[in-house]
XYZ file of C-alpha atoms in Angstrom:
523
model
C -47.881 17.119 -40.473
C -43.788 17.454 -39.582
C -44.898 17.434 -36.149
C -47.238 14.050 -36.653
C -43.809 12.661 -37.974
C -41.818 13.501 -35.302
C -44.606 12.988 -32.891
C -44.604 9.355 -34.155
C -40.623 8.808 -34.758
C -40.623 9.655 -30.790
C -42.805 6.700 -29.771
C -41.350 4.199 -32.184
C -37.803 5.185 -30.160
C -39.272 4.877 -26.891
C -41.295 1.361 -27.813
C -37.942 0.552 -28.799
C -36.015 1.146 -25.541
C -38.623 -0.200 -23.777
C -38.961 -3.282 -26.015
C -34.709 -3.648 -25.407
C -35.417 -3.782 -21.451
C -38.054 -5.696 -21.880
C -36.102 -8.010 -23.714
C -32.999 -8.156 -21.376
C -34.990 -8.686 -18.125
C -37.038 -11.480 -20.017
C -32.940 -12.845 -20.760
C -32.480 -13.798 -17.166
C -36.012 -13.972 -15.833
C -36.586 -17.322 -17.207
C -33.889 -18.617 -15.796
C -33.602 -20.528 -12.053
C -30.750 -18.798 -10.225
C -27.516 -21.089 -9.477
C -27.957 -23.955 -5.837
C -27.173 -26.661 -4.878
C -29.919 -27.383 -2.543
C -29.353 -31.345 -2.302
C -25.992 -30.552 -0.671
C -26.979 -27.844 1.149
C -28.875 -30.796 2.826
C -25.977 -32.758 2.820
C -24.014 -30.012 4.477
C -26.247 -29.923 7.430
C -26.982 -33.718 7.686
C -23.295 -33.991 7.969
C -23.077 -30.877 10.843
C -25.803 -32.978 12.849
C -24.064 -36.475 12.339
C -20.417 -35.580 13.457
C -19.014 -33.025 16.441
C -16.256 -32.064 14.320
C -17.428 -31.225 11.196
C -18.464 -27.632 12.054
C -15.455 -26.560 12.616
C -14.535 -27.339 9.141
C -16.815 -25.456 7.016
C -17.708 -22.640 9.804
C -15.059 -20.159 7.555
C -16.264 -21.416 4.778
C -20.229 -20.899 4.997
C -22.679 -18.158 6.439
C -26.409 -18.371 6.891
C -27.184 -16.302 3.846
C -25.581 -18.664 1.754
C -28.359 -21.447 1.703
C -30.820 -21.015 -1.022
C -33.603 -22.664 0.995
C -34.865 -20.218 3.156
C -35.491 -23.349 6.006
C -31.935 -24.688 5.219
C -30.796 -20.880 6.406
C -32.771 -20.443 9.758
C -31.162 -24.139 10.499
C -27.843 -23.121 9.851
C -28.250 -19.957 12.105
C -29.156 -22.271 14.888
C -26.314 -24.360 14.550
C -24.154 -21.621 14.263
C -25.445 -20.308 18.065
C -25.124 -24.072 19.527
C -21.530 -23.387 18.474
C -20.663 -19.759 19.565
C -22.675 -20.775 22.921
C -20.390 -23.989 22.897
C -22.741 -26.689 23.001
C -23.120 -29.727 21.205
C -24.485 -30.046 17.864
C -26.843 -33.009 17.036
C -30.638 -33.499 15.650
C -31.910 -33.111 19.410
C -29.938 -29.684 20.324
C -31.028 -28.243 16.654
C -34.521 -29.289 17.192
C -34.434 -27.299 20.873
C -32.417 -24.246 19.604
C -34.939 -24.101 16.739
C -38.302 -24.787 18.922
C -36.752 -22.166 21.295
C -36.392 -19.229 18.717
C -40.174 -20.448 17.491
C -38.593 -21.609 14.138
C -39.261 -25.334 14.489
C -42.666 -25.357 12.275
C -41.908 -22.953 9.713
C -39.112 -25.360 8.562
C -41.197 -28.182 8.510
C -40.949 -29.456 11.546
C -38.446 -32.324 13.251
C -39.494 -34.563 10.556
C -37.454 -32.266 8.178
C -34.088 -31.866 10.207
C -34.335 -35.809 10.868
C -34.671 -36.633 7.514
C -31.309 -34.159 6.352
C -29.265 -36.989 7.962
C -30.477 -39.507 6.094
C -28.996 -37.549 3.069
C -25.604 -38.277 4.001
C -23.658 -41.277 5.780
C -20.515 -39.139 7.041
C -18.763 -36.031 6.974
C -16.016 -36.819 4.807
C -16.636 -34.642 2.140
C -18.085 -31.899 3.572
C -15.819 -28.823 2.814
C -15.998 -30.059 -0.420
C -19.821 -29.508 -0.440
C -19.528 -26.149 1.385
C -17.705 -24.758 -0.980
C -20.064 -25.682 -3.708
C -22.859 -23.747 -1.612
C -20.742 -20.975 -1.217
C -19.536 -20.881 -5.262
C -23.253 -21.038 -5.899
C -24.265 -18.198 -3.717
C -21.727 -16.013 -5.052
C -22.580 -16.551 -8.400
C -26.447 -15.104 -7.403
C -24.962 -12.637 -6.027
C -22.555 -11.467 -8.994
C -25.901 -12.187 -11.130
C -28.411 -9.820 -8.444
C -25.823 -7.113 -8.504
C -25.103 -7.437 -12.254
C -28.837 -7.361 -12.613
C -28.856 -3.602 -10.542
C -26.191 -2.286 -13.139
C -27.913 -2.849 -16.189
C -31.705 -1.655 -14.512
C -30.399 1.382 -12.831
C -28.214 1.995 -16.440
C -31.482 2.418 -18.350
C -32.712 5.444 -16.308
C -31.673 8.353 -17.119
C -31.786 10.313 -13.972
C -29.079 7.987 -12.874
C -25.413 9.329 -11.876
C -22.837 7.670 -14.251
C -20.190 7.636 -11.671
C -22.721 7.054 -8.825
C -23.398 3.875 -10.522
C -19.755 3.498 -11.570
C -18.652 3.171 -7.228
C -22.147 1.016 -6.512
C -20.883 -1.435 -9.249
C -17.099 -1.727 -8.016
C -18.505 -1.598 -4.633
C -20.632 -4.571 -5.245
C -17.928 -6.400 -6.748
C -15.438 -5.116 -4.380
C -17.621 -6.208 -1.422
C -18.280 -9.909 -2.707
C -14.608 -10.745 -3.025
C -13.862 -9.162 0.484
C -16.441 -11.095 1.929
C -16.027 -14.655 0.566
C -12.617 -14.983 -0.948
C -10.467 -15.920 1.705
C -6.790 -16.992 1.888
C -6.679 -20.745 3.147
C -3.808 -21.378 6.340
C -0.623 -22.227 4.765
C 1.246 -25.685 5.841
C 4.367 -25.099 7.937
C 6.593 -26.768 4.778
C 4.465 -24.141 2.229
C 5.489 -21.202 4.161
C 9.515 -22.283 4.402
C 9.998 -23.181 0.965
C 8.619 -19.633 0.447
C 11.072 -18.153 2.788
C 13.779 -20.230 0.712
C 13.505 -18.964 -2.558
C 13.187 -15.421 -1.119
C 16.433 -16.007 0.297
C 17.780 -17.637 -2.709
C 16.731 -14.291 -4.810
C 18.167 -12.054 -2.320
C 21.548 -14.313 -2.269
C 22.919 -12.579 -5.309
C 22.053 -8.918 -4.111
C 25.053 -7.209 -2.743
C 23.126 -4.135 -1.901
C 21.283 -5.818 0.922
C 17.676 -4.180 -0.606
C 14.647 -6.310 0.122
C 11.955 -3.959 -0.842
C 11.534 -1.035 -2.634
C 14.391 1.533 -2.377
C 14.411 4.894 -0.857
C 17.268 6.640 -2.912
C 18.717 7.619 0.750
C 21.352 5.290 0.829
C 21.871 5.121 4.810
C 17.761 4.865 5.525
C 18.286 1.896 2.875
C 21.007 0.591 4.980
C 18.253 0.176 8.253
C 15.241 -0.705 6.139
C 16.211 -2.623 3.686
C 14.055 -0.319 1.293
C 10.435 0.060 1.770
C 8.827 -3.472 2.568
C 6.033 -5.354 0.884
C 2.794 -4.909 3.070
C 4.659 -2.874 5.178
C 2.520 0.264 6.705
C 4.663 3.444 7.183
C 3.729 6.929 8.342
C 5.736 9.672 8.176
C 4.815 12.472 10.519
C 6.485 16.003 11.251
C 4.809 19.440 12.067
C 4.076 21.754 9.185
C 6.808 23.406 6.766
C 8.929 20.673 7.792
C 8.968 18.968 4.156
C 7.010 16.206 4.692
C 5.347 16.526 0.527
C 9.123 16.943 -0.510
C 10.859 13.930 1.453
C 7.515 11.442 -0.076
C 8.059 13.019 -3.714
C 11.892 12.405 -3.697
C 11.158 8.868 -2.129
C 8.769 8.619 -5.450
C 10.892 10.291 -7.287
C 13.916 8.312 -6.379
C 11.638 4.572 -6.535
C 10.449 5.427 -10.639
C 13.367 7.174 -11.915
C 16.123 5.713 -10.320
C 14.885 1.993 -10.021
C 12.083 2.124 -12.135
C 10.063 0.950 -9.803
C 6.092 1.673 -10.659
C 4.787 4.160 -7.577
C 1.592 6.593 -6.835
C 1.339 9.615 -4.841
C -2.460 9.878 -3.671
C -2.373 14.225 -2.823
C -5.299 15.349 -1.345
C -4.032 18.625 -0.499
C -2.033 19.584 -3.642
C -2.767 19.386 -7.257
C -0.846 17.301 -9.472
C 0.286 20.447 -11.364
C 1.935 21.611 -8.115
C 3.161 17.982 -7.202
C 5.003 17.980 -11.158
C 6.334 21.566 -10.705
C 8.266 20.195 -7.304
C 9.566 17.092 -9.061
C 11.107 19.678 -11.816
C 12.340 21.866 -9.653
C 14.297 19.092 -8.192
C 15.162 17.049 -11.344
C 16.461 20.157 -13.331
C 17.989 22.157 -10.317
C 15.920 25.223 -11.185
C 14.247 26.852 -7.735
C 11.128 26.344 -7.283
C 10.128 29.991 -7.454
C 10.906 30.670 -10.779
C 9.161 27.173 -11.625
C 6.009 28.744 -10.253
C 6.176 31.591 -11.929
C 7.696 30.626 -14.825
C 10.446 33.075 -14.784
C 13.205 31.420 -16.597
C 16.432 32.480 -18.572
C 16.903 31.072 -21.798
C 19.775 28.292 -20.272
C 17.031 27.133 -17.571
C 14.913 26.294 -20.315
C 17.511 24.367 -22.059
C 18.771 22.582 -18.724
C 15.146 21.716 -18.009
C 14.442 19.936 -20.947
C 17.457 18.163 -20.878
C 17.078 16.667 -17.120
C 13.428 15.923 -17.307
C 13.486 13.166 -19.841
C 13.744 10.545 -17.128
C 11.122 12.021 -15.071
C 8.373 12.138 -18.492
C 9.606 8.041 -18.878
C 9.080 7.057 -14.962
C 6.505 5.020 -13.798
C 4.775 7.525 -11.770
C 1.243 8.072 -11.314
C -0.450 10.992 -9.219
C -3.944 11.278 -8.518
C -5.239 14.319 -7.092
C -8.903 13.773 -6.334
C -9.921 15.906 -3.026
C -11.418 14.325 0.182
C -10.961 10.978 -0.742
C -12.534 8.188 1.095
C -11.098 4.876 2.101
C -13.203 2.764 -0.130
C -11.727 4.558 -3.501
C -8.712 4.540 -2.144
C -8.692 1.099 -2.142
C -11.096 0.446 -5.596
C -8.327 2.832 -7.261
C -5.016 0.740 -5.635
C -6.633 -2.456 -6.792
C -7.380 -1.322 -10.375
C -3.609 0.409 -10.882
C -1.718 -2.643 -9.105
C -3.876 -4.939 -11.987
C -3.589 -2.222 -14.621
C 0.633 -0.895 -13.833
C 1.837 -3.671 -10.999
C 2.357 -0.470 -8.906
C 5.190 -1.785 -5.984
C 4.543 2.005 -3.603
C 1.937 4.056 -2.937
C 2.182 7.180 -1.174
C -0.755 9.067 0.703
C -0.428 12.883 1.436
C -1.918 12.995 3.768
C -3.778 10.735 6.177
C -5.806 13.401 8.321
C -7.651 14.125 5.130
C -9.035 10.818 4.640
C -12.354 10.423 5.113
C -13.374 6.644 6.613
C -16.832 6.775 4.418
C -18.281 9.439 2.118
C -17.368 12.520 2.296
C -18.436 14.164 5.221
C -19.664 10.709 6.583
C -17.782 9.598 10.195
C -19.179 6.405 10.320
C -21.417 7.519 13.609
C -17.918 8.091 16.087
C -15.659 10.436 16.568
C -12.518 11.707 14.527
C -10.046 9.821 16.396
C -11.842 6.626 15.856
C -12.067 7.245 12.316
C -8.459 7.859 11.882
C -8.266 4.659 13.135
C -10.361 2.832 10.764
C -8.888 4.720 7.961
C -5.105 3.196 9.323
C -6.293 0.000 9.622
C -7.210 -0.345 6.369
C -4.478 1.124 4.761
C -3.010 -1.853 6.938
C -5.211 -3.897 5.004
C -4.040 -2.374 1.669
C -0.491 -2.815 1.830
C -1.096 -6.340 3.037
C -3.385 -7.319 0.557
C -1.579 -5.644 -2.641
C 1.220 -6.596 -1.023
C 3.111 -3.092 -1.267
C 4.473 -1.191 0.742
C 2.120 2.446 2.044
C 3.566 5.415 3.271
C 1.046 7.671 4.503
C 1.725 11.155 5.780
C 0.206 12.320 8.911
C 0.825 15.926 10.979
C 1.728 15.880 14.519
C 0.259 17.483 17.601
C 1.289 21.297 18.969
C 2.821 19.561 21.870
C 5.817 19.649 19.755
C 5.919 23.257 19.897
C 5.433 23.617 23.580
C 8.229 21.412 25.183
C 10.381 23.932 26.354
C 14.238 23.891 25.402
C 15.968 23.340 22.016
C 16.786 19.677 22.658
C 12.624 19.155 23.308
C 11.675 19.551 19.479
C 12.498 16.588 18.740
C 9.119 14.500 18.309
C 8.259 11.660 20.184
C 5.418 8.637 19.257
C 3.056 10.473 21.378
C 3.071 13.607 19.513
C 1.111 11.806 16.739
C -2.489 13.577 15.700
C -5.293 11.167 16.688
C -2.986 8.607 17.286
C -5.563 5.882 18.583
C -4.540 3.531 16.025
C -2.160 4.801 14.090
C 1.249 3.616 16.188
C -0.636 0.706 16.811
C -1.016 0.103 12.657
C 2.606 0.839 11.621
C 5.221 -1.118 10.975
C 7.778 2.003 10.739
C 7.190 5.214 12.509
C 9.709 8.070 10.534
C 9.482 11.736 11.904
C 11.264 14.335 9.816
C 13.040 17.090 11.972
C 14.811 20.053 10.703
C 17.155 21.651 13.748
C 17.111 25.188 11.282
C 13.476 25.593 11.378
C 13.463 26.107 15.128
C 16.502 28.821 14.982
C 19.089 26.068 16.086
C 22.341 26.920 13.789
C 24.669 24.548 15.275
C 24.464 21.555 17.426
C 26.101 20.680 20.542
C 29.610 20.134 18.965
C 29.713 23.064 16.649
C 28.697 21.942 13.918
C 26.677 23.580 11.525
C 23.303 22.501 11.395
C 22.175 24.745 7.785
C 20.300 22.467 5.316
C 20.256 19.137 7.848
C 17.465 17.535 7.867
C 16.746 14.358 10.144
C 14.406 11.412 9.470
C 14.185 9.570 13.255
C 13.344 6.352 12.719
C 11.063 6.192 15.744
C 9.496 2.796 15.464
C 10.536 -0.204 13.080
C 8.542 -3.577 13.797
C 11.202 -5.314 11.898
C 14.614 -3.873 12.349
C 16.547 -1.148 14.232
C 15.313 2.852 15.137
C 17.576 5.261 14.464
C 18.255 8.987 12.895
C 19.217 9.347 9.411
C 20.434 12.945 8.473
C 19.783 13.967 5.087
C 20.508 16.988 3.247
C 16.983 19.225 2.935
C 17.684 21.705 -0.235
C 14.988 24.346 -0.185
C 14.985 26.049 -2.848
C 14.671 23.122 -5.178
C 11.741 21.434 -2.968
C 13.859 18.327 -2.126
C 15.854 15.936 -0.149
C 19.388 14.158 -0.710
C 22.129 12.075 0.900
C 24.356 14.217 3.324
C 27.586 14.316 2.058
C 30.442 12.844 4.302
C 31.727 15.886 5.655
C 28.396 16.380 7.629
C 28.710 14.063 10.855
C 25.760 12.845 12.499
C 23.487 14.669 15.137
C 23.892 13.585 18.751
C 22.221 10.403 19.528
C 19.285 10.595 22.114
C 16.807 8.392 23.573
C 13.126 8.009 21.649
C 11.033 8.514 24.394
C 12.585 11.547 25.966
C 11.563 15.043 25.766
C 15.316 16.562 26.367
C 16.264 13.925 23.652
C 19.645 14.976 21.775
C 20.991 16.196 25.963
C 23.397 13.506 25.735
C 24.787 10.809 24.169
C 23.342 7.581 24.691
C 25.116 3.759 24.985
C 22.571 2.353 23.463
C 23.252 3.816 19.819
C 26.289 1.707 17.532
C 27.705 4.167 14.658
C 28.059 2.107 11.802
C 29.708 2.868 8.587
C 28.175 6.216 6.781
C 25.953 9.200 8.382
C 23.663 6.914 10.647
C 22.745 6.386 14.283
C 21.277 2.893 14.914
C 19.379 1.943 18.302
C 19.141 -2.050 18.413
C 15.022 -3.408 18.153
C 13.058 -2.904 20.979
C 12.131 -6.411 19.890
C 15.061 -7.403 21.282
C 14.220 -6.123 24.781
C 11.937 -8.694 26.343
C 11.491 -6.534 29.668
C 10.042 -3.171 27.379
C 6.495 -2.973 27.810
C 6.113 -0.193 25.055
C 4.511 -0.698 22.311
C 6.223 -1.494 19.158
């Protein structure tokens, strides 16, 4: 009898879940999905009456975003008049359509000629086009809205699989149909105005987000907004510890919001670093948590600042370009983050995991670049991505040759093309080279060679590489400044250049190759 009971309590449960779908497909089913068919007419009455008009709306609309299925195939032909550039009138869109066999399943010429009669002029047409195209993306918020909540109800489906189709959706109909209009001349300078009039009172000379090195500040300017930087060196050069100080430096110093994206450490490893290096305890006893009573004290005393900053790491393994940029979306919305930091690019993956989009690795590098290109720009933010460099490094004979040059980058298709800074980081002591050309010792130097800069000077910046706490610092003044070479050498450092002015502090500054009209390298 229990089992009757239980037999029946099932059914009523599963009537009910059924009778809930039911109920919420019946919510929309009744329903006539958003167009504006009349000026979808209009639109295309006004394309066949005036030569100009096309041009107008031709960023605005696409084929697919007619409701009317004959309205679409007409559209299509006008677009090919257009990208074949001939004329566009009644008589051309009746041929183009007769030609691709389309005339009669629209209705025939009757039907185009009678769209003009819909509309006297063009005047108002991007206002209609952008009617069509609100209407078509709110179908297509309401069809992919509609795949949530059907696919939610089974139960086979993958939470977070349906979690990345749902932002993806979303994701993909913004991308695709909200586009920044061309800014007026007088728009863009009164922008450029009140920048300057912000920056007027800033002694400091910072424009973006700072460093913490005070002579890279000096060349940069900080880290700029929709700026694209990679930082390359070969391995055990301290790539992960110059991007966590930066990090480091941007949160707790300036309290500026960053995020590290490490897809070959774990965050636990990442925080042990940035302890190491705020408390001044090595990094070996950090890992193995071998302290003396006073290192416990003195840790808990320096790392308040570092529990308070704005800094967010996210660990996830073999991340792919499209949740990179879902994630940086939701945390510049959710913590107005102003860096992020990727360690490190050669572990992207363009697709899915595993997926190369059908080419080979170097041309997926160079989709992944470009849109981290498209990430900084669009968020506005500056991203510094790590990448390794090539073994030719190691095989340039001669002390002076270690140096890297652009061309040592790893599958670097796209990626010099993509940046707006280049940095290398270079540590003399790694290679056996104690002291430079003048004598000087060159224990604990490490240099960051500023080997491209779109916007400003390239240079070397030496910097002070402490080991044992995992991290980089200012040099102090009594270190001088490596010998100056040329960036496209491989004996650079052999001797001194012309080109380089010593400014004030611990830099070496070559002018823009912007400035050189007759250089045909690339930026």
């Amino acid at each position: 009898m229990s089992n009757d009971h239980a037999s029946q309590g099932q059914d009523k449960a599963s009537f009910s879940a059924r009778k809930n779908r039911l109920s919420n497909t019946i919510s929309t089913a009744g329903r006539i999905p958003p167009q504006a068919t009349d000026l979808e007419e209009a639109v295309l009455g006004a394309l066949m009456l005036e030569k100009d008009a096309l041009s107008t709306v031709i960023d605005i609309l696409k084929p697919e975003m007619f409701y009317h299925e004959a309205h679409k195939k007409i559209f299509e032909a006008i677009q090919g008049l257009f990208q074949k550039s001939k004329p566009v009138d009644i008589l051309t869109v009746t041929s183009e359509l007769r030609t691709l066999g389309l005339l009669e399943m629209i209705g025939g010429a009757y039907f185009i000629t009678n769209l003009t009669n819909r509309v006297a002029s063009a005047a108002n047409i991007e206002y209609h086009a952008r009617i069509v195209s609100q209407k078509y993306i709110q179908r297509e918020l309401i069809r992919i809205s509609s795949e949530i909540i059907t696919n939610a109800y089974e139960d086979t489906t993958d939470i977070f699989d349906l979690l990345d189709q749902a932002e993806k959706g979303l994701f993909d109909i913004a991308q695709n149909n909200l586009r920044r209009d061309t800014q007026k001349m007088d728009e863009i300078v009164k922008q450029s105005l009140a920048t300057l009039e912000e920056l007027r009172g800033k002694s400091d000379g910072l424009t973006g987000v700072p460093s913490g090195f005070t002579d890279l500040d000096r060349i940069t300017g900080g880290w700029q907004p929709s700026d694209l930087v990679i930082i390359a060196a070969r391995p055990a050069m301290g790539k992960t510890a110059f991007v966590l100080t930066c990090a480091r430096n941007a949160a707790v110093q300036f309290h500026r919001p960053a995020v590290v994206f490490s897809l070959e450490m774990s965050s636990v490893q990442l925080v042990n670093r940035l302890i190491s290096g705020e408390a001044e305890i090595e990094q070996e006893k950090i890992r193995k948590g071998n302290l003396a009573e006073w290192e416990w004290q003195q840790l808990h005393s320096k790392i308040g600042g570092l529990t308070e900053a704005p800094l967010l790491i996210d660990d996830t393994p073999a991340l792919n370009i499209f949740e990179f940029r879902a994630k940086c979306r939701r945390l510049k919305a959710q913590y107005d983050i102003q860096l992020i930091i990727i360690d490190y690019l050669q572990l992207m993956h363009g697709k899915g995991e595993g997926q190369s989009g059908g080419g080979n690795r170097e041309q997926e590098i160079g989709s992944i670049s470009r849109a981290l290109k498209s990430v900084a720009k669009e968020l506005n933010v500056p991203v510094l991505a790590l990448s390794q460099l090539s073994r030719a490094v190691e095989s340039r004979p001669g002390v002076n040759g270690k140096r890297p040059m652009l061309s040592d980058l790893r599958e670097s298709g796209s990626i010099e093309q993509d940046a707006d800074m280049v940095l290398f980081l270079y540590r003399p002591e790694y290679y056996g080279i104690t002291e430079d050309e003048q004598g000087r010792s060159q224990a604990g130097v490490g240099e960051v060679i500023i080997a491209k800069h779109r916007n400003g000077e390239t240079g070397i910046v030496p910097l002070r590489f402490i080991g044992k706490y995992v991290k980089f610092a200012d040099l102090e003044e009594s270190f001088a400044a490596p010998t100056s070479f040329s960036m496209d050498s491989p004996s650079a450092g052999m001797a001194p250049s012309q080109d380089f002015d010593r400014p004030a502090g611990n830099v070496i500054i070559k002018p823009s190759r912007m400035d050189d009209m007759h250089d045909d390298a690339p930026f």
